[in-house]
Amino acid sequence: MESPLFDIKLNNLTKKFDSFTAVNNINFTIPKSSVTVLLGPSGCGKTTLMRMIAGLEKPTSGSIFFEEHEVTRVSTRRRNLGMVFQYPVIYRGTSVKRNLELPLLSEGLEKQVINDRVHKVAELLGISDSLNKLVEELDNGTRQKIAVGRAIAREPNIILFDEPITNIDINSKLELKRSLKELFGRLSQTIVYVTHDQTEAMTLADQIALMQDGVITQCAPPSEIYSKPGNQFAGWFLGNPGMNFIDKKHLTKTDSTVGAPTLFSQTLRVGARARDVAVLGIRAESVSVSTKEVSGAKPARVLRKSLGIGGQYLLDLDYAGLVIKVRVSHAMGREVSDKVWTTVDSDNISLFDENGVVV
Amino acid sequence: MVSQTSAKFEESLKERPKKRPDKNRKLSWLLLAPVLAFFALLNVLPTLWMLGLSFYDYTLTSYKAPTFTGLTNYSDFVKNEQLSASVSRTFIFLILAVIAQTLLGILIGVFFWKNDKMPGRRLALTLFFTPMVVTPIATALFWKLMLDPTFGVVNYMLTSLGFSRTDFLTSSTLAFPTLIVVDTWMWTPFMALMTLAALGSVPKAELEAAAIDRLPIWRQITSVIWPHAKFILMLGILLRSIDAFKTMDLTYIMTNGGPGDTTELIALSLYRFAFKSFKLGYSSAVSVFLLFIAIALTAIYLYILNAKKKAEQTE
């Protein structure tokens, strides 16, 4: 599907609702022809940001550019966007085919072109068999597919997705997510996708823009944002469980090294950064566990053991009052009883300063 | 083991609720009793009494005992040209008034809906809805005063603009349209309110999607607004129709059916038969006819409500 490719540039974008600042002075560029996921907890301003891009919400201050065209005051209909909403929006009393056709009819396209596009989109989304069905007869998952189909059939420059999977029943959820993943691979448009679900973000994004309190705190590809969180919030929000944080009182520092003697024996060579380190972050899977005593490893008491997704075990380990969460393989998890010895993979440790920003 | 346990569990489920419905049923009848008694006494009984009376020749002032005359009252009613004219006049009144009120109400409703951030919107809405909450008798009285040919404000304005004095309520050509205008003045706010409610039932996301999909306005109306708004709007039209069919206060106060019988609506005729001539048998027959029309309109009302419920269930 071809259409001109647009960067979306946000300059000093702010949106206030009375005294509440939903979006706070954001400067950000959403690169063309990529999938950017705005990820963050409820109320962080991600949906408001997307609605401003769509023109459904007016910014309090700042500007929005599609490539070099300023669109801040341009109406929604003139922005040439596609958008999929949180609740499946369908045009009632009509067939699936008619729903897909409606946006195309106003574009002044030839009948044959419309027909071709409708069939192509239906095929892409796997709803060809339902084309002649009334939309009311369909489940929410299929309805949302129709909404997606409507958004892409017109071949707009930019397509926005506002938590499209959130309100879909669990059975259709996985299938819809799979369809979207496949679809995003084929589309060349600039796609912005809002979600609070990190798995969704990890699956679909080319880059994740992590939002907190109306600000984008970090933007990076999924693997990078996970392994190298830019701040403590990113470390905590991504990952299940979130990153373990070891604060200052458990750390020992020299001019160029940092250690956490309660947890592990090694010292980390971090150079000049050592001066600023206030918090140390360790992912649950960065801790190696053994049930037999290992020289140089630290002993820990197992407080809790639970079976996690994919058969892995989650352990709550107590190091003389310091508790951290650790993920181990199924086999190891079964073996674990009340005491383990652990070492930490020092390459996968994150260091943060007093303000929670990575150093 | 498992199947046994689950079978036992299922049995226990079957057993448990048995006792409850009886208790509940008794209690529900007990709670319903006062309403049912009230309804039977004040609604069912008088209706049945009226139905019975419609087969009798019974005039209160004649000192004669009621005599059974079968369908005579009904055949008299059908043959009575004045009454048939009154019925058709009522329908014309109903159709014209409801159309005018609906069109104006939609226009005003859409205006307030589109301008939801207009300063003074609340005050404007409150003032605009005043006619609807004024007692119809009062409305009729002050319109009668305003339209008075000698000291009415309307004629004062007409003459100051250079027009001749017009007696709206005694002119055989103007009295009927004037009644429609006054009724429209009184009830347009109701239709505007229904329009606002109807438009309020359209999900915001669907309107936004229509803007995103760049649907032209007429397509927005047919594909997004109408499917949601139609139920409330049709209910409004129907309620207004039922009410317009019963219009009595306006004609009674403003024209008393005149001049001649140009503004004689069926409810006024019925009033005359029942409470002026005291022809109770005959007026009961007319009432039964009106009752059937009201039932027909109510049936449509219930049909629409049911359709709305069905549409909501498919969501």
XYZ file of C-alpha atoms in Angstrom:
674
model
C 0.000 0.000 0.000
C 1.595 3.235 -1.062
C 1.110 6.662 0.396
C 3.397 9.570 1.175
C 5.349 8.846 4.314
C 5.173 11.362 7.121
C 7.231 11.977 10.212
C 5.112 13.315 13.067
C 6.882 16.113 14.915
C 5.620 17.339 18.257
C 7.017 20.662 19.433
C 6.551 21.771 23.043
C 3.189 20.044 23.045
C 1.121 20.593 26.193
C -2.459 19.743 27.077
C -4.104 20.831 30.290
C -7.554 19.906 31.571
C -8.259 22.648 34.101
C -5.425 22.270 36.613
C -4.418 18.783 35.470
C -1.580 18.617 32.951
C -2.148 15.530 30.832
C 0.674 16.150 28.360
C 3.600 18.230 29.541
C 5.769 20.051 26.993
C 6.607 17.085 24.783
C 9.241 17.446 22.059
C 9.333 14.273 20.062
C 9.514 12.941 16.528
C 7.641 9.837 15.499
C 9.638 8.469 12.578
C 7.888 7.759 9.291
C 7.083 4.249 8.170
C 7.548 2.692 11.588
C 5.442 1.422 14.458
C 5.823 3.634 17.507
C 4.101 2.412 20.639
C 3.194 4.955 23.298
C 3.387 2.861 26.450
C 2.592 3.886 29.983
C 0.265 3.386 32.938
C -3.304 4.752 32.982
C -3.460 8.525 33.171
C 0.064 9.097 31.841
C -1.232 11.136 28.891
C -0.674 8.666 26.062
C -4.239 8.701 24.762
C -4.435 12.503 25.043
C -1.222 12.746 23.029
C -2.655 10.488 20.340
C -5.949 12.388 20.273
C -4.014 15.601 19.694
C -2.203 13.982 16.768
C -5.632 12.986 15.411
C -7.022 16.487 15.926
C -9.692 15.219 18.324
C -8.192 17.270 21.145
C -6.801 20.774 20.839
C -3.372 21.334 22.412
C -3.170 23.992 25.127
C 0.153 25.039 23.634
C 2.781 23.744 21.212
C 2.534 22.518 17.668
C 2.216 19.367 15.609
C 3.808 18.842 12.211
C 3.202 16.109 9.672
C 6.529 16.239 7.858
C 6.913 19.976 7.225
C 3.177 20.819 7.285
C 1.875 22.261 10.507
C -1.451 20.646 11.389
C -2.013 21.995 14.906
C -5.161 23.835 13.846
C -6.125 21.606 10.934
C -9.409 19.722 11.409
C -9.429 15.964 11.866
C -10.979 15.308 8.480
C -8.241 17.223 6.696
C -5.390 15.416 8.441
C -5.865 12.247 6.381
C -5.463 9.733 9.173
C -6.845 6.370 10.003
C -7.697 5.581 13.596
C -8.829 2.528 15.513
C -10.550 3.235 18.824
C -10.565 1.389 22.112
C -14.148 0.199 21.600
C -14.803 -1.361 18.202
C -16.524 1.362 16.186
C -18.746 0.035 13.445
C -21.445 1.642 11.351
C -24.622 -0.094 12.417
C -27.313 -1.627 10.278
C -24.889 -2.286 7.428
C -22.798 -5.171 6.169
C -19.092 -5.625 6.773
C -18.479 -4.747 3.130
C -20.465 -1.540 3.426
C -18.532 -0.598 6.569
C -15.240 -0.962 4.721
C -16.589 0.904 1.697
C -18.005 3.928 3.510
C -14.751 5.889 3.976
C -13.750 5.068 0.387
C -17.007 6.331 -1.135
C -16.276 9.877 -0.017
C -12.819 9.743 -1.608
C -14.290 9.793 -5.114
C -12.622 6.524 -6.096
C -13.839 4.350 -8.943
C -16.123 1.480 -8.078
C -13.599 -1.112 -9.186
C -10.844 0.434 -7.067
C -13.130 0.492 -4.033
C -14.087 -3.110 -4.587
C -10.462 -4.191 -4.987
C -9.393 -2.390 -1.827
C -12.248 -3.806 0.233
C -11.397 -7.352 -0.829
C -7.686 -6.831 -0.318
C -8.196 -5.474 3.188
C -10.693 -8.203 4.065
C -8.209 -10.814 2.933
C -5.409 -9.172 4.879
C -7.482 -9.307 8.052
C -9.005 -12.721 7.402
C -12.594 -11.496 7.284
C -13.361 -12.266 3.629
C -15.995 -14.818 4.646
C -17.871 -12.252 6.715
C -18.071 -9.539 4.044
C -21.804 -9.907 3.500
C -22.740 -10.373 7.141
C -24.443 -7.666 9.152
C -21.940 -6.065 11.529
C -24.290 -6.541 14.474
C -24.002 -10.314 14.090
C -20.262 -10.324 14.733
C -18.237 -10.638 17.923
C -16.152 -7.756 19.232
C -12.902 -9.168 17.881
C -14.217 -9.252 14.315
C -15.832 -5.837 14.773
C -12.467 -4.448 15.762
C -10.965 -6.035 12.655
C -13.547 -4.148 10.605
C -12.512 -0.943 12.337
C -8.882 -1.740 11.516
C -9.903 -2.500 7.944
C -11.659 0.863 7.633
C -8.575 2.623 8.928
C -6.235 1.027 6.412
C -8.534 0.765 3.376
C -8.378 4.491 2.718
C -4.587 4.238 2.700
C -3.982 7.282 4.870
C -0.512 8.633 5.655
C -0.737 7.912 9.342
C -2.653 5.254 11.246
C -3.392 5.575 14.952
C -4.390 2.733 17.273
C -5.846 3.623 20.669
C -5.619 0.474 22.815
C -7.491 -1.545 20.178
C -7.141 -4.875 21.985
C -8.071 -3.775 25.507
C -11.822 -4.345 25.242
C -11.741 -7.526 23.219
C -12.574 -10.854 24.850
C -9.627 -13.007 25.773
C -10.137 -15.535 22.958
C -10.133 -12.956 20.186
C -7.350 -10.940 21.803
C -4.480 -13.210 20.808
C -5.773 -13.613 17.295
C -6.221 -9.888 16.824
C -2.762 -9.220 18.182
C -1.332 -11.739 15.730
C -3.270 -10.139 12.853
C -1.996 -6.702 13.801
C 1.611 -7.919 13.999
C 1.303 -9.409 10.541
C -0.434 -6.318 9.226
C 2.162 -3.908 10.613
C 4.824 -5.898 8.791
C 3.067 -5.219 5.515
C 2.062 -1.592 5.982
C 4.485 1.178 5.182
C 2.578 3.997 6.908
C 3.578 5.793 10.074
C 1.811 3.901 12.828
C 1.252 5.139 16.363
C -0.109 2.610 18.825
C -1.203 3.412 22.367
C -1.257 0.737 25.048
C -0.653 0.136 28.738
C 0.193 -3.502 28.067
C 3.924 -4.097 27.876
C 3.570 -7.462 26.113
C 1.554 -5.805 23.363
C 4.157 -3.069 23.109
C 7.030 -5.547 22.991
C 5.302 -7.612 20.307
C 4.229 -4.836 17.986
C 6.659 -1.941 18.329
C 9.594 -0.875 16.232
C 10.215 1.601 19.006
C 8.564 2.151 22.361
C 8.024 5.659 23.716
C 7.553 5.190 27.430
C 5.346 7.811 29.074
C 4.997 8.883 32.684
C 3.105 11.891 34.071
C 2.605 13.521 30.675
C 6.227 13.172 29.589
C 8.015 10.716 27.287
C 10.760 9.397 29.561
C 12.506 7.125 27.085
C 12.165 6.055 23.496
C 14.005 2.999 22.191
C 13.463 -0.310 20.411
C 11.768 -2.921 22.651
C 14.847 -5.003 23.414
C 16.908 -1.939 24.247
C 14.288 -0.314 26.455
C 14.059 -3.587 28.354
C 17.745 -4.289 28.741
C 18.893 -0.675 29.084
C 16.126 1.229 30.831
C 16.783 4.968 30.784
C 15.380 5.437 34.245
C 14.029 3.545 37.219
C 10.441 3.921 35.983
C 11.299 2.109 32.710
C 13.016 -0.642 34.682
C 10.035 -1.048 36.977
C 7.271 -0.734 34.354
C 8.760 -3.155 31.818
C 9.253 -6.748 32.755
C 7.226 -9.112 34.837
C 8.275 -8.832 37.587
C 9.804 -5.375 37.198
C 13.443 -4.683 37.867
C 14.819 -5.150 41.409
C 16.246 -1.956 42.865
C 19.025 -1.963 45.447
C 19.353 1.387 47.118
C 22.348 3.265 48.441
C 22.505 1.761 51.894
C 23.309 -1.679 50.426
C 25.967 -0.356 48.021
C 29.702 0.063 48.450
C 31.487 2.431 46.127
C 35.060 3.398 45.215
C 36.065 5.982 42.584
C 35.520 3.493 39.786
C 33.681 0.494 41.218
C 30.307 -0.317 42.709
C 29.394 -3.360 44.733
C 26.432 -4.729 46.638
C 28.080 -7.009 49.199
C 24.768 -8.191 50.622
C 23.852 -9.643 47.218
C 27.019 -10.587 45.422
C 30.763 -10.706 45.958
C 31.919 -9.170 42.679
C 32.578 -5.467 42.285
C 31.509 -3.742 39.082
C 34.034 -1.625 37.220
C 31.963 1.358 36.112
C 34.622 4.067 35.822
C 33.739 7.652 36.632
C 30.029 6.793 36.729
C 30.544 5.307 40.194
C 30.400 8.755 41.711
C 26.772 9.303 40.649
C 25.373 5.843 41.352
C 22.598 5.842 43.954
C 20.517 2.834 42.921
C 21.416 -0.442 41.300
C 18.901 -2.274 39.092
C 18.919 -6.023 38.509
C 16.484 -7.882 36.261
C 14.934 -11.016 37.748
C 16.573 -13.205 35.121
C 20.048 -11.686 35.615
C 20.576 -13.656 38.805
C 22.013 -17.201 38.525
C 20.834 -19.613 41.178
C 22.351 -22.803 42.496
C 20.991 -25.153 45.149
C 24.524 -26.230 46.090
C 27.018 -23.982 47.762
C 29.206 -22.201 45.215
C 32.390 -20.489 46.280
C 32.136 -16.726 45.879
C 28.323 -16.932 45.668
C 25.977 -15.394 48.255
C 23.492 -17.520 50.187
C 19.832 -16.442 50.273
C 16.736 -17.718 51.985
C 13.818 -18.641 49.738
C 10.787 -16.753 51.009
C 8.350 -17.707 48.292
C 8.306 -19.861 45.184
C 5.633 -19.544 42.521
C 5.127 -20.929 39.047
C 5.161 -18.204 36.413
C 4.166 -17.991 32.750
C 5.979 -20.468 30.509
C 6.800 -22.851 33.353
C 9.531 -20.690 34.831
C 9.626 -20.205 38.571
C 9.644 -16.898 40.409
C 11.530 -16.830 43.685
C 11.481 -14.199 46.407
C 14.977 -14.337 47.892
C 15.938 -12.836 51.208
C 19.545 -11.650 51.697
C 19.598 -10.690 55.362
C 16.633 -8.376 55.069
C 17.072 -7.371 51.398
C 14.439 -9.116 49.292
C 14.689 -9.446 45.509
C 12.712 -11.334 42.883
C 14.506 -13.891 40.734
C 13.355 -15.932 37.744
C 14.746 -19.447 37.256
C 14.150 -22.333 34.853
C 11.433 -24.898 35.531
C 13.988 -27.596 36.439
C 15.846 -25.337 38.825
C 12.640 -24.058 40.323
C 11.524 -27.579 41.198
C 14.872 -28.301 42.821
C 14.847 -25.192 45.015
C 13.843 -25.665 48.625
C 14.705 -23.189 51.382
C 18.229 -21.989 50.614
C 20.109 -21.069 47.416
C 23.449 -19.527 46.364
C 23.392 -16.792 43.802
C 25.684 -14.875 41.482
C 24.726 -11.863 39.421
C 25.436 -11.305 35.734
C 27.277 -8.015 36.074
C 26.810 -7.146 32.373
C 23.080 -6.854 32.878
C 23.054 -4.478 35.783
C 21.655 -0.962 35.485
C 22.914 2.003 37.447
C 20.759 4.981 38.368
C 21.494 8.311 40.027
C 19.622 10.045 42.874
C 16.876 11.130 40.454
C 16.341 7.659 39.090
C 18.029 8.451 35.759
C 20.457 5.969 34.292
C 24.163 6.841 34.637
C -14.660 -39.693 41.858
C -14.717 -36.442 40.056
C -17.918 -37.171 38.192
C -19.618 -38.319 41.394
C -18.668 -35.163 43.207
C -19.785 -32.954 40.367
C -23.073 -34.878 40.103
C -23.666 -34.320 43.806
C -22.820 -30.700 43.431
C -25.242 -30.311 40.544
C -27.959 -32.035 42.570
C -27.395 -29.726 45.479
C -27.719 -26.824 43.104
C -31.043 -28.149 41.886
C -32.316 -28.643 45.396
C -31.380 -25.346 46.894
C -33.395 -22.804 44.961
C -36.617 -24.847 45.224
C -37.880 -23.270 48.392
C -37.038 -19.743 47.448
C -39.355 -19.007 44.508
C -42.483 -19.777 46.582
C -41.430 -17.415 49.286
C -40.334 -14.832 46.786
C -43.491 -15.175 44.776
C -45.703 -14.597 47.777
C -43.655 -11.622 48.809
C -43.690 -10.140 45.322
C -47.481 -10.475 45.124
C -47.757 -8.877 48.525
C -45.619 -5.969 47.445
C -47.527 -5.619 44.202
C -50.949 -5.784 45.850
C -51.422 -2.072 46.674
C -50.472 -1.004 43.152
C -52.645 -3.678 41.600
C -55.610 -2.711 43.779
C -55.121 0.923 42.908
C -54.805 0.111 39.211
C -57.867 -2.147 39.247
C -59.985 0.330 41.150
C -59.083 3.457 39.253
C -58.224 2.102 35.838
C -59.562 -1.314 34.963
C -62.927 -0.966 36.653
C -63.842 2.447 35.181
C -62.706 1.272 31.728
C -64.874 -1.825 31.927
C -67.729 0.304 33.278
C -67.285 2.681 30.338
C -67.193 -0.232 27.901
C -70.471 -1.532 29.364
C -72.049 1.902 29.392
C -71.268 2.379 25.697
C -73.944 -0.251 24.903
C -76.635 1.657 26.833
C -78.741 4.682 26.156
C -78.097 6.649 29.297
C -78.495 10.382 29.728
C -78.072 11.727 33.234
C -80.551 14.581 32.778
C -83.380 12.472 31.336
C -84.354 10.749 34.605
C -84.711 7.530 32.576
C -83.073 4.318 33.646
C -80.264 3.176 31.311
C -81.603 1.002 28.516
C -79.548 -1.536 26.619
C -79.312 -0.489 22.957
C -76.493 -2.708 21.686
C -74.300 -1.048 19.113
C -76.641 1.914 18.522
C -74.273 4.400 20.140
C -71.483 3.192 17.863
C -73.577 3.378 14.715
C -74.762 6.845 15.731
C -71.174 7.878 16.249
C -70.120 6.602 12.812
C -73.117 8.300 11.175
C -72.554 11.608 12.972
C -70.852 13.758 10.334
C -69.892 16.421 12.826
C -68.037 13.894 14.910
C -66.292 12.348 11.894
C -65.225 15.848 10.865
C -63.964 16.415 14.379
C -61.942 13.180 14.240
C -60.350 14.052 10.897
C -59.698 17.620 12.134
C -57.937 16.133 15.151
C -55.739 14.015 12.899
C -54.891 17.027 10.715
C -54.072 18.993 13.859
C -51.947 16.122 15.142
C -50.019 15.661 11.900
C -49.337 19.351 11.248
C -48.483 20.198 14.844
C -46.220 17.189 15.376
C -44.412 17.750 12.054
C -43.809 21.426 12.869
C -42.684 20.652 16.421
C -40.409 17.838 15.283
C -38.702 19.870 12.562
C -38.216 22.926 14.748
C -37.258 20.785 17.743
C -34.595 18.973 15.693
C -33.178 22.271 14.417
C -32.985 23.755 17.894
C -31.747 20.501 19.456
C -28.963 20.213 16.879
C -28.041 23.852 17.476
C -27.629 23.313 21.231
C -25.858 20.007 20.652
C -23.341 21.484 18.222
C -22.680 24.479 20.458
C -22.120 22.638 23.707
C -19.489 25.124 24.852
C -21.539 28.220 23.977
C -21.504 30.752 26.812
C -24.906 31.069 28.496
C -26.028 27.734 27.066
C -27.589 26.576 30.316
C -29.562 29.754 30.827
C -30.704 29.717 27.205
C -31.833 26.097 27.558
C -33.709 26.811 30.792
C -35.520 29.784 29.282
C -36.208 27.881 26.113
C -37.854 25.016 27.972
C -40.160 27.268 29.989
C -43.237 26.934 27.687
C -43.188 23.195 28.236
C -43.489 23.491 32.013
C -46.217 26.139 32.066
C -49.722 24.746 32.715
C -51.464 24.416 29.323
C -54.502 26.322 30.649
C -52.239 29.254 31.562
C -50.561 29.075 28.156
C -53.962 29.122 26.460
C -55.105 32.072 28.584
C -52.135 34.301 27.987
C -52.016 33.492 24.269
C -55.706 34.385 24.131
C -54.845 37.689 25.755
C -51.869 38.305 23.497
C -53.961 37.592 20.388
C -56.886 39.720 21.530
C -57.921 42.055 18.663
C -58.448 45.064 20.968
C -55.700 45.046 23.568
C -53.478 42.088 22.610
C -49.776 42.670 22.168
C -49.688 40.790 18.848
C -52.193 43.123 17.233
C -50.427 46.098 18.754
C -47.243 44.999 16.997
C -49.051 44.270 13.732
C -50.675 47.703 13.667
C -47.443 49.474 14.563
C -45.835 47.683 11.600
C -48.621 48.944 9.370
C -50.705 45.784 9.156
C -54.416 45.770 9.795
C -55.904 44.432 13.019
C -56.589 40.673 12.820
C -58.834 38.621 15.002
C -56.941 35.365 14.927
C -59.239 33.337 17.125
C -62.566 34.201 15.552
C -61.443 34.023 11.933
C -62.568 30.770 10.356
C -59.388 30.572 8.287
C -56.901 31.660 10.965
C -58.215 30.056 14.165
C -57.082 26.503 13.344
C -53.553 27.466 12.160
C -53.253 29.764 15.199
C -53.969 26.829 17.491
C -51.259 24.836 15.718
C -48.820 27.734 16.175
C -49.581 27.996 19.897
C -49.326 24.238 20.351
C -46.013 24.350 18.478
C -44.792 27.178 20.714
C -45.672 25.084 23.715
C -44.292 21.729 22.624
C -41.287 22.467 20.369
C -39.061 22.563 23.480
C -40.138 19.014 24.244
C -39.022 17.815 20.816
C -35.798 19.814 21.172
C -35.219 18.063 24.485
C -35.865 14.679 22.896
C -33.493 15.584 20.056
C -30.800 16.531 22.564
C -31.334 13.246 24.396
C -31.311 11.343 21.098
C -28.095 12.994 19.949
C -26.604 12.430 23.380
C -27.144 8.698 22.877
C -24.781 8.666 19.882
C -21.409 7.379 21.158
C -18.716 10.054 20.905
C -16.236 7.545 19.495
C -18.528 6.834 16.535
C -18.806 10.530 15.716
C -15.055 10.863 15.993
C -14.570 7.813 13.795
C -16.859 9.366 11.201
C -14.703 12.509 11.225
C -11.550 10.398 10.918
C -13.137 8.404 8.073
C -14.044 11.726 6.442
C -17.703 10.776 5.967
C -19.778 13.600 4.471
C -22.403 15.077 6.790
C -25.391 13.284 5.241
C -23.588 9.972 5.524
C -22.749 10.756 9.148
C -26.453 11.301 9.729
C -27.584 8.105 8.006
C -24.801 5.787 9.157
C -23.889 7.083 12.604
C -26.437 9.446 14.110
C -29.750 7.997 12.930
C -29.125 4.361 13.960
C -28.641 5.532 17.563
C -30.895 8.584 17.713
C -33.939 7.093 15.994
C -35.361 5.348 19.063
C -35.532 8.355 21.341
C -36.637 10.632 18.514
C -39.415 8.271 17.454
C -40.527 7.906 21.052
C -40.684 11.690 21.274
C -42.793 11.905 18.129
C -45.089 9.202 19.414
C -45.550 10.703 22.874
C -46.264 14.038 21.236
C -48.791 12.378 18.893
C -50.629 10.734 21.777
C -50.687 14.055 23.593
C -51.763 16.074 20.533
C -54.590 13.629 19.960
C -55.910 14.431 23.421
C -55.587 18.233 23.050
C -58.478 19.837 24.872
C -57.252 22.722 27.049
C -56.051 24.930 24.181
C -59.223 24.684 22.125
C -61.494 24.924 25.154
C -59.939 28.137 26.442
C -58.880 29.866 23.242
C -61.706 29.167 20.804
C -64.135 26.811 22.507
C -64.188 24.877 19.236
C -65.182 27.880 17.173
C -65.710 29.771 15.046
C -68.413 27.317 13.959
C -66.710 24.008 14.551
C -63.426 24.881 12.805
C -61.338 24.145 15.881
C -63.529 21.484 17.435
C -61.174 18.602 18.222
C -62.435 15.200 19.312
C -61.495 15.601 22.979
C -63.589 18.764 23.177
C -66.543 17.049 21.502
C -66.261 14.242 23.977
C -66.248 16.739 26.828
C -69.418 18.316 25.496
C -71.251 14.995 25.180
C -70.208 13.799 28.590
C -70.276 16.913 30.741
C -72.550 19.365 28.921
C -75.225 17.062 27.467
C -74.554 14.302 30.008
C -75.013 11.675 27.275
C -72.992 9.117 29.148
C -73.772 6.143 26.912
C -72.905 7.967 23.732
C -69.784 9.626 25.121
C -68.639 6.221 26.405
C -68.820 4.876 22.838
C -66.713 7.817 21.639
C -64.277 7.184 24.495
C -63.956 3.529 23.532
C -63.067 4.655 20.013
C -60.445 7.055 21.410
C -59.173 4.329 23.689
C -58.534 2.076 20.700
C -56.582 4.798 18.969
C -54.548 5.383 22.119
C -53.926 1.620 22.385
C -52.792 1.539 18.749
C -50.353 4.390 19.365
C -49.131 2.756 22.577
C -48.588 -0.492 20.701
C -46.287 1.370 18.311
C -44.550 2.929 21.326
C -43.945 -0.493 22.867
C -42.793 -1.877 19.534
C -40.147 0.850 19.282
C -39.028 0.266 22.873
C -38.731 -3.424 22.135
C -36.756 -2.748 18.963
C -34.391 -0.546 20.982
C -33.897 -3.304 23.535
C -33.133 -5.799 20.779
C -30.659 -3.432 19.159
C -28.920 -2.944 22.505
C -28.719 -6.671 23.073
C -26.790 -7.154 19.833
C -24.161 -4.663 20.957
